[in-house]
PDB file of C-alpha atoms in Angstrom:
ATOM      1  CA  UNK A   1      34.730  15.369  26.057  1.00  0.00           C
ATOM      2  CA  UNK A   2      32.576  15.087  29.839  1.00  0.00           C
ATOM      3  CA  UNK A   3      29.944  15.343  27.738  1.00  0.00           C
ATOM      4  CA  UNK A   4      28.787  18.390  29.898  1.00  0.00           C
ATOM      5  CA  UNK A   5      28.060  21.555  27.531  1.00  0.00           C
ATOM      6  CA  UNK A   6      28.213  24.861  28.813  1.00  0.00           C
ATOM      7  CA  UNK A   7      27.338  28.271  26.861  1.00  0.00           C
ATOM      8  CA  UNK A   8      28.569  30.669  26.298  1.00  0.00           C
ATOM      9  CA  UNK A   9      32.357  30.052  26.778  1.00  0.00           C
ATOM     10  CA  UNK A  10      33.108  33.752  27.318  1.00  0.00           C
ATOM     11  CA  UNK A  11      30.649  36.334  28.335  1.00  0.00           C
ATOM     12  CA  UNK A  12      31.790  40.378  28.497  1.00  0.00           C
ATOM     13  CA  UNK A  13      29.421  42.887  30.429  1.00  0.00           C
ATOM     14  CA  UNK A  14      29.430  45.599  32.411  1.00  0.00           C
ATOM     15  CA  UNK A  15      28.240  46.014  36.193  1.00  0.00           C
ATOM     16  CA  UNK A  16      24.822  46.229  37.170  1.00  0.00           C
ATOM     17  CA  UNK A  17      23.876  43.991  34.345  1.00  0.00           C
ATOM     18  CA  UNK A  18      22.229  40.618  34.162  1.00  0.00           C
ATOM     19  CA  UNK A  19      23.781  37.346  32.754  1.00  0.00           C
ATOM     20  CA  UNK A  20      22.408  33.515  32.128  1.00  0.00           C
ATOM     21  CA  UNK A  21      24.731  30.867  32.198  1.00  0.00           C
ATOM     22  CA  UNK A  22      23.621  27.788  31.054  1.00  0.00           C
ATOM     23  CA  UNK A  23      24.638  24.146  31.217  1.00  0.00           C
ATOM     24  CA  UNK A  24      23.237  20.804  29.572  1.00  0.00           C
ATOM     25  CA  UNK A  25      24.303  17.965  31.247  1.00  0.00           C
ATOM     26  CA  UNK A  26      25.736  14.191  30.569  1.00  0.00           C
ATOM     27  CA  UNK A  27      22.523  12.701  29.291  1.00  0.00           C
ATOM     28  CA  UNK A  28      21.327  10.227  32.265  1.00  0.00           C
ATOM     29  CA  UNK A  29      22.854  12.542  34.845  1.00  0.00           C
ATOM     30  CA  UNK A  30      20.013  14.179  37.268  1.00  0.00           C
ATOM     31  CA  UNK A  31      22.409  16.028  39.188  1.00  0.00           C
ATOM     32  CA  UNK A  32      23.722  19.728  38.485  1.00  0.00           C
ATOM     33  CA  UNK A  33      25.934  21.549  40.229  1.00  0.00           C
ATOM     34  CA  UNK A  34      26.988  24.901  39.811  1.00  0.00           C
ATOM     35  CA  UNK A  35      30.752  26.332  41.158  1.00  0.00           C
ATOM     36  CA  UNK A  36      31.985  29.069  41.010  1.00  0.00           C
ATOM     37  CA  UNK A  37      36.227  29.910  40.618  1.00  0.00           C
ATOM     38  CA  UNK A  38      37.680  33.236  40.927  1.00  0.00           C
ATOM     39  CA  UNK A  39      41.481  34.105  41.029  1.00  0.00           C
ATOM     40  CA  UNK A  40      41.297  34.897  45.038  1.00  0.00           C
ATOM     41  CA  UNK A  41      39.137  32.410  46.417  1.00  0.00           C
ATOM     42  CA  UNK A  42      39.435  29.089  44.425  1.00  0.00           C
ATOM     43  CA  UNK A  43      36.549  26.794  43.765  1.00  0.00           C
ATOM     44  CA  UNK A  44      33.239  27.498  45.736  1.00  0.00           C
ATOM     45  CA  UNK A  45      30.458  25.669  45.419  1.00  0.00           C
ATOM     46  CA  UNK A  46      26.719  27.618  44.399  1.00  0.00           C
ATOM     47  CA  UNK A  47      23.963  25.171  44.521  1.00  0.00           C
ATOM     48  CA  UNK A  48      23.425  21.913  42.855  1.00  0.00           C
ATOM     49  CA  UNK A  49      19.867  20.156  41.554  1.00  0.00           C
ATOM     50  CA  UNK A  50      18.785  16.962  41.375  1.00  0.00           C
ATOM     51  CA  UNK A  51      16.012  15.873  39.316  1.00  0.00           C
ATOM     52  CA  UNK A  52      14.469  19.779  39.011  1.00  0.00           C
ATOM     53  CA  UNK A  53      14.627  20.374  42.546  1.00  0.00           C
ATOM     54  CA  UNK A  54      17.221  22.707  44.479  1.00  0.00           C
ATOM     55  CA  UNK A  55      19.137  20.053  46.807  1.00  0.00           C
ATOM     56  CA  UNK A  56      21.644  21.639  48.615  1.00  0.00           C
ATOM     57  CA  UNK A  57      23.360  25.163  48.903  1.00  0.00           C
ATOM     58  CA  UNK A  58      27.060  26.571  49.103  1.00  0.00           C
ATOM     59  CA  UNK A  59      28.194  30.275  48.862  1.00  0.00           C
ATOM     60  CA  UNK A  60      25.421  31.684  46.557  1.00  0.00           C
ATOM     61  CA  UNK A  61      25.006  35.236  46.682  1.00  0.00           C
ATOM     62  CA  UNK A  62      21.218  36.328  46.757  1.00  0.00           C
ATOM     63  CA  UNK A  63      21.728  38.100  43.460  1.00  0.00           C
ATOM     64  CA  UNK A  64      22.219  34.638  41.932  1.00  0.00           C
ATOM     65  CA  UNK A  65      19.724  32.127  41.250  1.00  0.00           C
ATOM     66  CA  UNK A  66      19.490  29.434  39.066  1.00  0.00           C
ATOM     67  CA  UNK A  67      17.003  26.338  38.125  1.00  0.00           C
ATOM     68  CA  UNK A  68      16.839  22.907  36.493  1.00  0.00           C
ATOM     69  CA  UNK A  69      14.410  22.819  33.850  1.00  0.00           C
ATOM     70  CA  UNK A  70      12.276  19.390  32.605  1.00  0.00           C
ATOM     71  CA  UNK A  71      14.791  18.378  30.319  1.00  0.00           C
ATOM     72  CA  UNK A  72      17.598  18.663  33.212  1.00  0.00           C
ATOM     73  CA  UNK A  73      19.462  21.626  31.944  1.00  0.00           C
ATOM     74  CA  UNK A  74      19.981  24.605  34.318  1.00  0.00           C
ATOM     75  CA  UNK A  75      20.447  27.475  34.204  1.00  0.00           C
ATOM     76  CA  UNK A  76      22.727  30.415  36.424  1.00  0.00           C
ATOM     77  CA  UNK A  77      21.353  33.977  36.821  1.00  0.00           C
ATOM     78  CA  UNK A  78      23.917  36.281  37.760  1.00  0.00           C
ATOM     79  CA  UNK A  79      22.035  39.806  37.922  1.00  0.00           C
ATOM     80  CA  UNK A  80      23.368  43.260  39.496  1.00  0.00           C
ATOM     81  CA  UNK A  81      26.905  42.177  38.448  1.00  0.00           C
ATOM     82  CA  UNK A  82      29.970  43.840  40.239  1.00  0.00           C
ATOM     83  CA  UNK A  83      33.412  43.239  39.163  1.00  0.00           C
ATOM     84  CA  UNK A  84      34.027  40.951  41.597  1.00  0.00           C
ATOM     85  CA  UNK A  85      31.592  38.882  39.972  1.00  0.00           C
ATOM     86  CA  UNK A  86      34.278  38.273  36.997  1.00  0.00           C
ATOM     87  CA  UNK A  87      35.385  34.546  37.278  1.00  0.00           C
ATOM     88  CA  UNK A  88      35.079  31.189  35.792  1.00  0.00           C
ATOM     89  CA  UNK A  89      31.646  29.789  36.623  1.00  0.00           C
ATOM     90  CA  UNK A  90      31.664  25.993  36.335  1.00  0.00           C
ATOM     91  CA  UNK A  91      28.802  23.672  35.460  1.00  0.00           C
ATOM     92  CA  UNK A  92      28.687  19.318  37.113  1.00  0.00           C
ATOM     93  CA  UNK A  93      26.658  16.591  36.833  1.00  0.00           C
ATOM     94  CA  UNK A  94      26.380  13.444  38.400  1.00  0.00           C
ATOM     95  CA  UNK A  95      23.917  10.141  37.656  1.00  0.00           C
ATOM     96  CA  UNK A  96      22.868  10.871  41.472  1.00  0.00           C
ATOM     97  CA  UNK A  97      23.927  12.812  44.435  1.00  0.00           C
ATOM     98  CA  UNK A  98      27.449  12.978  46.303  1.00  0.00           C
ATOM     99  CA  UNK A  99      28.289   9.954  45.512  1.00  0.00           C
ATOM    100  CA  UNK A 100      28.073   9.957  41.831  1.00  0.00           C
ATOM    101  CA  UNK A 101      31.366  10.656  39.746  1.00  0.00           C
ATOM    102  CA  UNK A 102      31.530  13.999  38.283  1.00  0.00           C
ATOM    103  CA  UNK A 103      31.066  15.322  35.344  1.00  0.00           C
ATOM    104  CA  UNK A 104      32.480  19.003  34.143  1.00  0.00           C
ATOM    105  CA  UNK A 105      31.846  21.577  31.375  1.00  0.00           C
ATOM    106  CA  UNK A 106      34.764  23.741  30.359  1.00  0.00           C
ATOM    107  CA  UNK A 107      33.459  26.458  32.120  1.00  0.00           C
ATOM    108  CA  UNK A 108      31.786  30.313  31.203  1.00  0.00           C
ATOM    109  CA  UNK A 109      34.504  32.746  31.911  1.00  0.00           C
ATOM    110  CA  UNK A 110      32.315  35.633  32.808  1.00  0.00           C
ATOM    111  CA  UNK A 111      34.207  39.431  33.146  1.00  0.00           C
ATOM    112  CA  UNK A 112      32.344  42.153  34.211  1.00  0.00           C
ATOM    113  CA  UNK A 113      34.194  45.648  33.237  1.00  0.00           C
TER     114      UNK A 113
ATOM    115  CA  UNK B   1      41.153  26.888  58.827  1.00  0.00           C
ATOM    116  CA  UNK B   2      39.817  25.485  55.767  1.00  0.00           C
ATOM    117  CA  UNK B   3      37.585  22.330  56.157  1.00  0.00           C
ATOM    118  CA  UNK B   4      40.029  20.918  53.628  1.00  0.00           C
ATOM    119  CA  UNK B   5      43.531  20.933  53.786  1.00  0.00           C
ATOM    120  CA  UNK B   6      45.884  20.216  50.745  1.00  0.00           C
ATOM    121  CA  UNK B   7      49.882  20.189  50.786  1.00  0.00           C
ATOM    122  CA  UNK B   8      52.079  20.897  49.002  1.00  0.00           C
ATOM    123  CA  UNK B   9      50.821  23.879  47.529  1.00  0.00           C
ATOM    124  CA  UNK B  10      53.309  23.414  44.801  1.00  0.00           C
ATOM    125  CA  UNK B  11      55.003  20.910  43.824  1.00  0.00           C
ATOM    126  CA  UNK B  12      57.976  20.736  41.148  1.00  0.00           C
ATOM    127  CA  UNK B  13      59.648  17.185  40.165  1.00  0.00           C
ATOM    128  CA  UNK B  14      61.523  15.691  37.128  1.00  0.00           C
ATOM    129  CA  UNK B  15      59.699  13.237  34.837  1.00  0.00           C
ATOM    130  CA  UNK B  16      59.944   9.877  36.403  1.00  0.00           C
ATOM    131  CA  UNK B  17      59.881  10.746  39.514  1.00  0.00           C
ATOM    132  CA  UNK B  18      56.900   9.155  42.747  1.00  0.00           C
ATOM    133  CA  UNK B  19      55.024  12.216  43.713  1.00  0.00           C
ATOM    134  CA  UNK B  20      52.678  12.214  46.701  1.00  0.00           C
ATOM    135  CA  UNK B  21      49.640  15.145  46.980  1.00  0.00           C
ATOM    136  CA  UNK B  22      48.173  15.277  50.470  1.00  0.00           C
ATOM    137  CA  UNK B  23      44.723  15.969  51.483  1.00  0.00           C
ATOM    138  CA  UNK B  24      43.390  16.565  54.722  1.00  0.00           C
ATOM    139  CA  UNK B  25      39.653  17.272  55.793  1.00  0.00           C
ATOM    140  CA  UNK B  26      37.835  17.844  59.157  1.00  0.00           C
ATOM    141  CA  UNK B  27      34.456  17.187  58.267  1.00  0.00           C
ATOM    142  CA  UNK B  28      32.409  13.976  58.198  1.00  0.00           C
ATOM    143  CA  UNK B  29      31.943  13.375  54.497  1.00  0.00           C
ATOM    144  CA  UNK B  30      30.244  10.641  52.134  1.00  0.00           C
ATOM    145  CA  UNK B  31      32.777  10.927  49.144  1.00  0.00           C
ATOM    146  CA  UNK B  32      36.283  12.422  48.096  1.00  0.00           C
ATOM    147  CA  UNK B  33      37.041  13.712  44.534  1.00  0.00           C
ATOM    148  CA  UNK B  34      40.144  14.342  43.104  1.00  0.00           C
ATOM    149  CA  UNK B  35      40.239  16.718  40.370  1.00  0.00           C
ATOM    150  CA  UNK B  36      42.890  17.631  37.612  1.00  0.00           C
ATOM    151  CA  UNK B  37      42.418  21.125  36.330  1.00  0.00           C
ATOM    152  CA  UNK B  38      44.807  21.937  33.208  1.00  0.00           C
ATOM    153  CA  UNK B  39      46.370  25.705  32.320  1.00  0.00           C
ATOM    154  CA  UNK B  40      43.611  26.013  29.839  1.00  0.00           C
ATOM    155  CA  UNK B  41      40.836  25.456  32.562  1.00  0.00           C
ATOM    156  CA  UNK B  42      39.499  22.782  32.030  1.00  0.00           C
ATOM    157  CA  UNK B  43      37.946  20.088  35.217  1.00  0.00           C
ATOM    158  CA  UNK B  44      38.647  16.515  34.740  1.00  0.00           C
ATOM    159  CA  UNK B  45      37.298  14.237  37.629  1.00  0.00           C
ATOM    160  CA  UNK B  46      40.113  11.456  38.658  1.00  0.00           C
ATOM    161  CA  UNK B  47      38.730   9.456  41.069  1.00  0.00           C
ATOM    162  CA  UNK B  48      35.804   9.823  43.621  1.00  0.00           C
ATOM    163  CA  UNK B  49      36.274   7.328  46.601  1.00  0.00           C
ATOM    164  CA  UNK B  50      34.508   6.645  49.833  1.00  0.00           C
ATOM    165  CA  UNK B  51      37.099   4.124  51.371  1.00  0.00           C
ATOM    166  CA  UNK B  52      40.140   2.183  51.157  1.00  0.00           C
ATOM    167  CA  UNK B  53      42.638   3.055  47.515  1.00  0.00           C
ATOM    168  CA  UNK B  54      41.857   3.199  43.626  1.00  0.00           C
ATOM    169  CA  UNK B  55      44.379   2.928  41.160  1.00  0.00           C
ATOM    170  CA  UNK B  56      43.803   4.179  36.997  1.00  0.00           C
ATOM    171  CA  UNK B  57      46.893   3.811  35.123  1.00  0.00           C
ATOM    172  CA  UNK B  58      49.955   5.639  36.973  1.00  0.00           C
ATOM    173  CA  UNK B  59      47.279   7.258  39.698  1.00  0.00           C
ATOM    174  CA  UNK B  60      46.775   6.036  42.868  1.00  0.00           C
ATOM    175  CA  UNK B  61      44.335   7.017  45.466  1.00  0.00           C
ATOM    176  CA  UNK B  62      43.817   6.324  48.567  1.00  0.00           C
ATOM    177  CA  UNK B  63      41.549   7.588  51.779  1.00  0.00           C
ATOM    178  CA  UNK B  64      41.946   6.400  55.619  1.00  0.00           C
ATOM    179  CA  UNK B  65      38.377   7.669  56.928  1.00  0.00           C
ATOM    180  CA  UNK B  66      39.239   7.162  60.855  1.00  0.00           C
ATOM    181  CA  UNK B  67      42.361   9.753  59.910  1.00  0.00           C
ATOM    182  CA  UNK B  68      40.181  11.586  57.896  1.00  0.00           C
ATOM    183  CA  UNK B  69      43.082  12.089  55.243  1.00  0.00           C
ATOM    184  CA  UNK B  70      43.847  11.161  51.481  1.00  0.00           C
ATOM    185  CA  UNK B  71      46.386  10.624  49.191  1.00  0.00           C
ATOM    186  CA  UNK B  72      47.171  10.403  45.399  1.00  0.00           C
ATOM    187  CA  UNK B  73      50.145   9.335  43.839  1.00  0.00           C
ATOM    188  CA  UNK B  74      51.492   9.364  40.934  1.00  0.00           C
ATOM    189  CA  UNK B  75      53.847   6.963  39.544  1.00  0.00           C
ATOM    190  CA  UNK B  76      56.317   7.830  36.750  1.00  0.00           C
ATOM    191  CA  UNK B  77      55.549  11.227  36.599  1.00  0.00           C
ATOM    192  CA  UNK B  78      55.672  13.009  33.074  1.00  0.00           C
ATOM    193  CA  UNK B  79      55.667  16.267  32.199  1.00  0.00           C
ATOM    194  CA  UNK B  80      51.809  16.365  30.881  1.00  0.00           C
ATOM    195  CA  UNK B  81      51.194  15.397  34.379  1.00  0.00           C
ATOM    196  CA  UNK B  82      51.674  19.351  35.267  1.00  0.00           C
ATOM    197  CA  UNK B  83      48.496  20.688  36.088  1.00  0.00           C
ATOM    198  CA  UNK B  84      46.427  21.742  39.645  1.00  0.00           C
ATOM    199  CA  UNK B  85      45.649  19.014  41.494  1.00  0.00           C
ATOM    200  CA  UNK B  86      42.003  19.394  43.820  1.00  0.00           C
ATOM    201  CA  UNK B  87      40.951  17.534  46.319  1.00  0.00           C
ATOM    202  CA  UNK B  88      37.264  18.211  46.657  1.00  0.00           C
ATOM    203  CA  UNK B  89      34.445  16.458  49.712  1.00  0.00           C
ATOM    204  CA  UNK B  90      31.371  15.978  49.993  1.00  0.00           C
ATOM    205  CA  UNK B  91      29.492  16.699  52.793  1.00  0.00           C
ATOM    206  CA  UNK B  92      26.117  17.061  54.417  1.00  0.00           C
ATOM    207  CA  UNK B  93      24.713  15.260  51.475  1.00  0.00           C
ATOM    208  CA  UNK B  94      25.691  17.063  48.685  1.00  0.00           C
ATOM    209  CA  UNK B  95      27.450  20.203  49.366  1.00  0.00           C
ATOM    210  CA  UNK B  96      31.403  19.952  47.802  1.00  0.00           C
ATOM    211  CA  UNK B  97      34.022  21.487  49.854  1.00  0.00           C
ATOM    212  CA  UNK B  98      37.449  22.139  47.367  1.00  0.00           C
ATOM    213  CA  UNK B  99      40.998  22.104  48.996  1.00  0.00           C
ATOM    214  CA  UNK B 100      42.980  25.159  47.430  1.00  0.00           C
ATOM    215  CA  UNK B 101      44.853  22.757  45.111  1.00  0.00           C
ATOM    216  CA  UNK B 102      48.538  21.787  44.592  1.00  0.00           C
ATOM    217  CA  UNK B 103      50.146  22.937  41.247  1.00  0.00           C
ATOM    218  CA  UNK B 104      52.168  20.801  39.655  1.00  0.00           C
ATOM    219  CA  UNK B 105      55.046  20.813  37.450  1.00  0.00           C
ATOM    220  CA  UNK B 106      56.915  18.302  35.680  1.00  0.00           C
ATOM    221  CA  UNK B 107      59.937  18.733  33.808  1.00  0.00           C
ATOM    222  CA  UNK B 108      61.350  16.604  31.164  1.00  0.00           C
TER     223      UNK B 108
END
C-alpha cells in the first residue's frame, strides 16, 4: 500500500460528459502529480501541485483541469470527454518536488463509450 | 525521437538469469525514476537517483550523468520479476518525462 488513494477505481461514461478524479495523497507529501496512460501513447505527464499551487505542466488538454485543495488532495476534471479520453489516469505524490521519491495510487481507469 | 530512450523493449529470460534494462535520455534532468508497473496496473517506484548506483535487494541502479544514460539490473531474476519496467526523468523542475518501458518476462 503507497499509501496514495485514488477514487473511483473505474469510472463508465459517455462522450461529452464531465468526470472528477480524485486523489488523497501520502500524508506529509505536498506534491501531486497527475499522469495520464493510454494504450497508444504510454505514460504522459498532466500537471503536478505542490503545496496548493499549480507547479509545472505536461500534456494537459484545455478540457482538463484540476486543483489541490487545503488539505492537499486534488482533484482531475476531465469535461467534454471523447473516446480517446478512455485510459488509466494516475495520481503521485512526493514529500517535495522532483527530487522526492514517488508515491502512486492504483489508478482510475476511466472509459468513455 | 523521444527525450527518453529505453531498450529492450522486451525482454524474455529464465529465472536466474542477470538482466540489464537500458535507459537513455537527452535532456538535462535533476532526478531518474525507475518504475515497476505489474499486469494488474499498478505503479511501484524502485529507485529515484540523481548520481552514481543504488542497490535494494536483487536491483541495481545506476546513472552516468556526463553519458546521460542509466541502468538497472537485476540479479537472480525470478519469475515475479515479470512486469514493465519505466524509466521516468525529471526535468525543468518538475515535469516527468516516461521512457516507453521494457516488458519483462521471466520464466521458471
Amino acid at each position: 500500500d503507497s499509501g496514495v488513494t485514488q477514487t473511483p477505481k473505474h469510472l463508465i461514461t459517455a462522450t461529452g460528459q464531465r468526470v472528477t478524479l480524485r486523489c488523497s495523497p501520502r500524508s506529509g507529501d505536498l506534491s501531486v502529480y497527475w499522469y495520464q496512460q493510454s494504450l497508444d501513447q504510454g505514460l504522459q505527464f498532466l500537471i503536478q501541485y505542490y503545496n496548493g499551487e499549480e507547479r509545472a505542466k505536461g500534456n494537459i488538454l484545455e478540457r482538463f483541469s484540476a486543483q489541490q485543495f487545503p488539505d492537499l488532495h486534488s482533484e482531475l476534471n476531465l469535461s467534454s470527454l471523447e473516446l480517446g479520453d478512455s485510459a488509466l489516469y494516475f495520481c503521485a505524490s512526493s514529500v517535495a518536488s522532483s527530487t522526492g521519491e514517488l508515491f502512486f495510487g492504483e489508478g482510475s481507469r476511466l472509459t468513455v463509450l | 525521437k523521444n527525450e527518453v530512450e529505453q531498450s529492450p523493449q522486451n525482454l524474455t529470460a529464465q529465472e536466474g538469469e542477470f538482466i540489464t534494462i537500458n535507459c537513455s535520455y537527452s535532456v538535462g534532468i535533476s532526478a531518474l525514476h525507475w518504475l515497476q508497473q505489474h499486469p494488474g496496473g499498478g505503479i511501484v517506484s524502485l529507485f529515484m537517483l540523481s548520481s552514481g548506483k543504488k542497490k535494494h535487494g536483487r536491483l541495481i541502479a545506476t546513472i552516468n550523468i556526463q553519458e546521460k544514460h542509466s541502468s538497472l539490473h537485476i540479479t537472480a531474476s525470478h519469475p515475479r520479476d515479470s512486469a514493465v519496467y519505466i524509466c521516468a526523468v525529471f526535468y525543468n523542475t518538475d515535469k516527468l518525462i516516461f521512457g516507453t518501458g521494457t516488458r519483462l518476462q521471466v520464466f521458471p
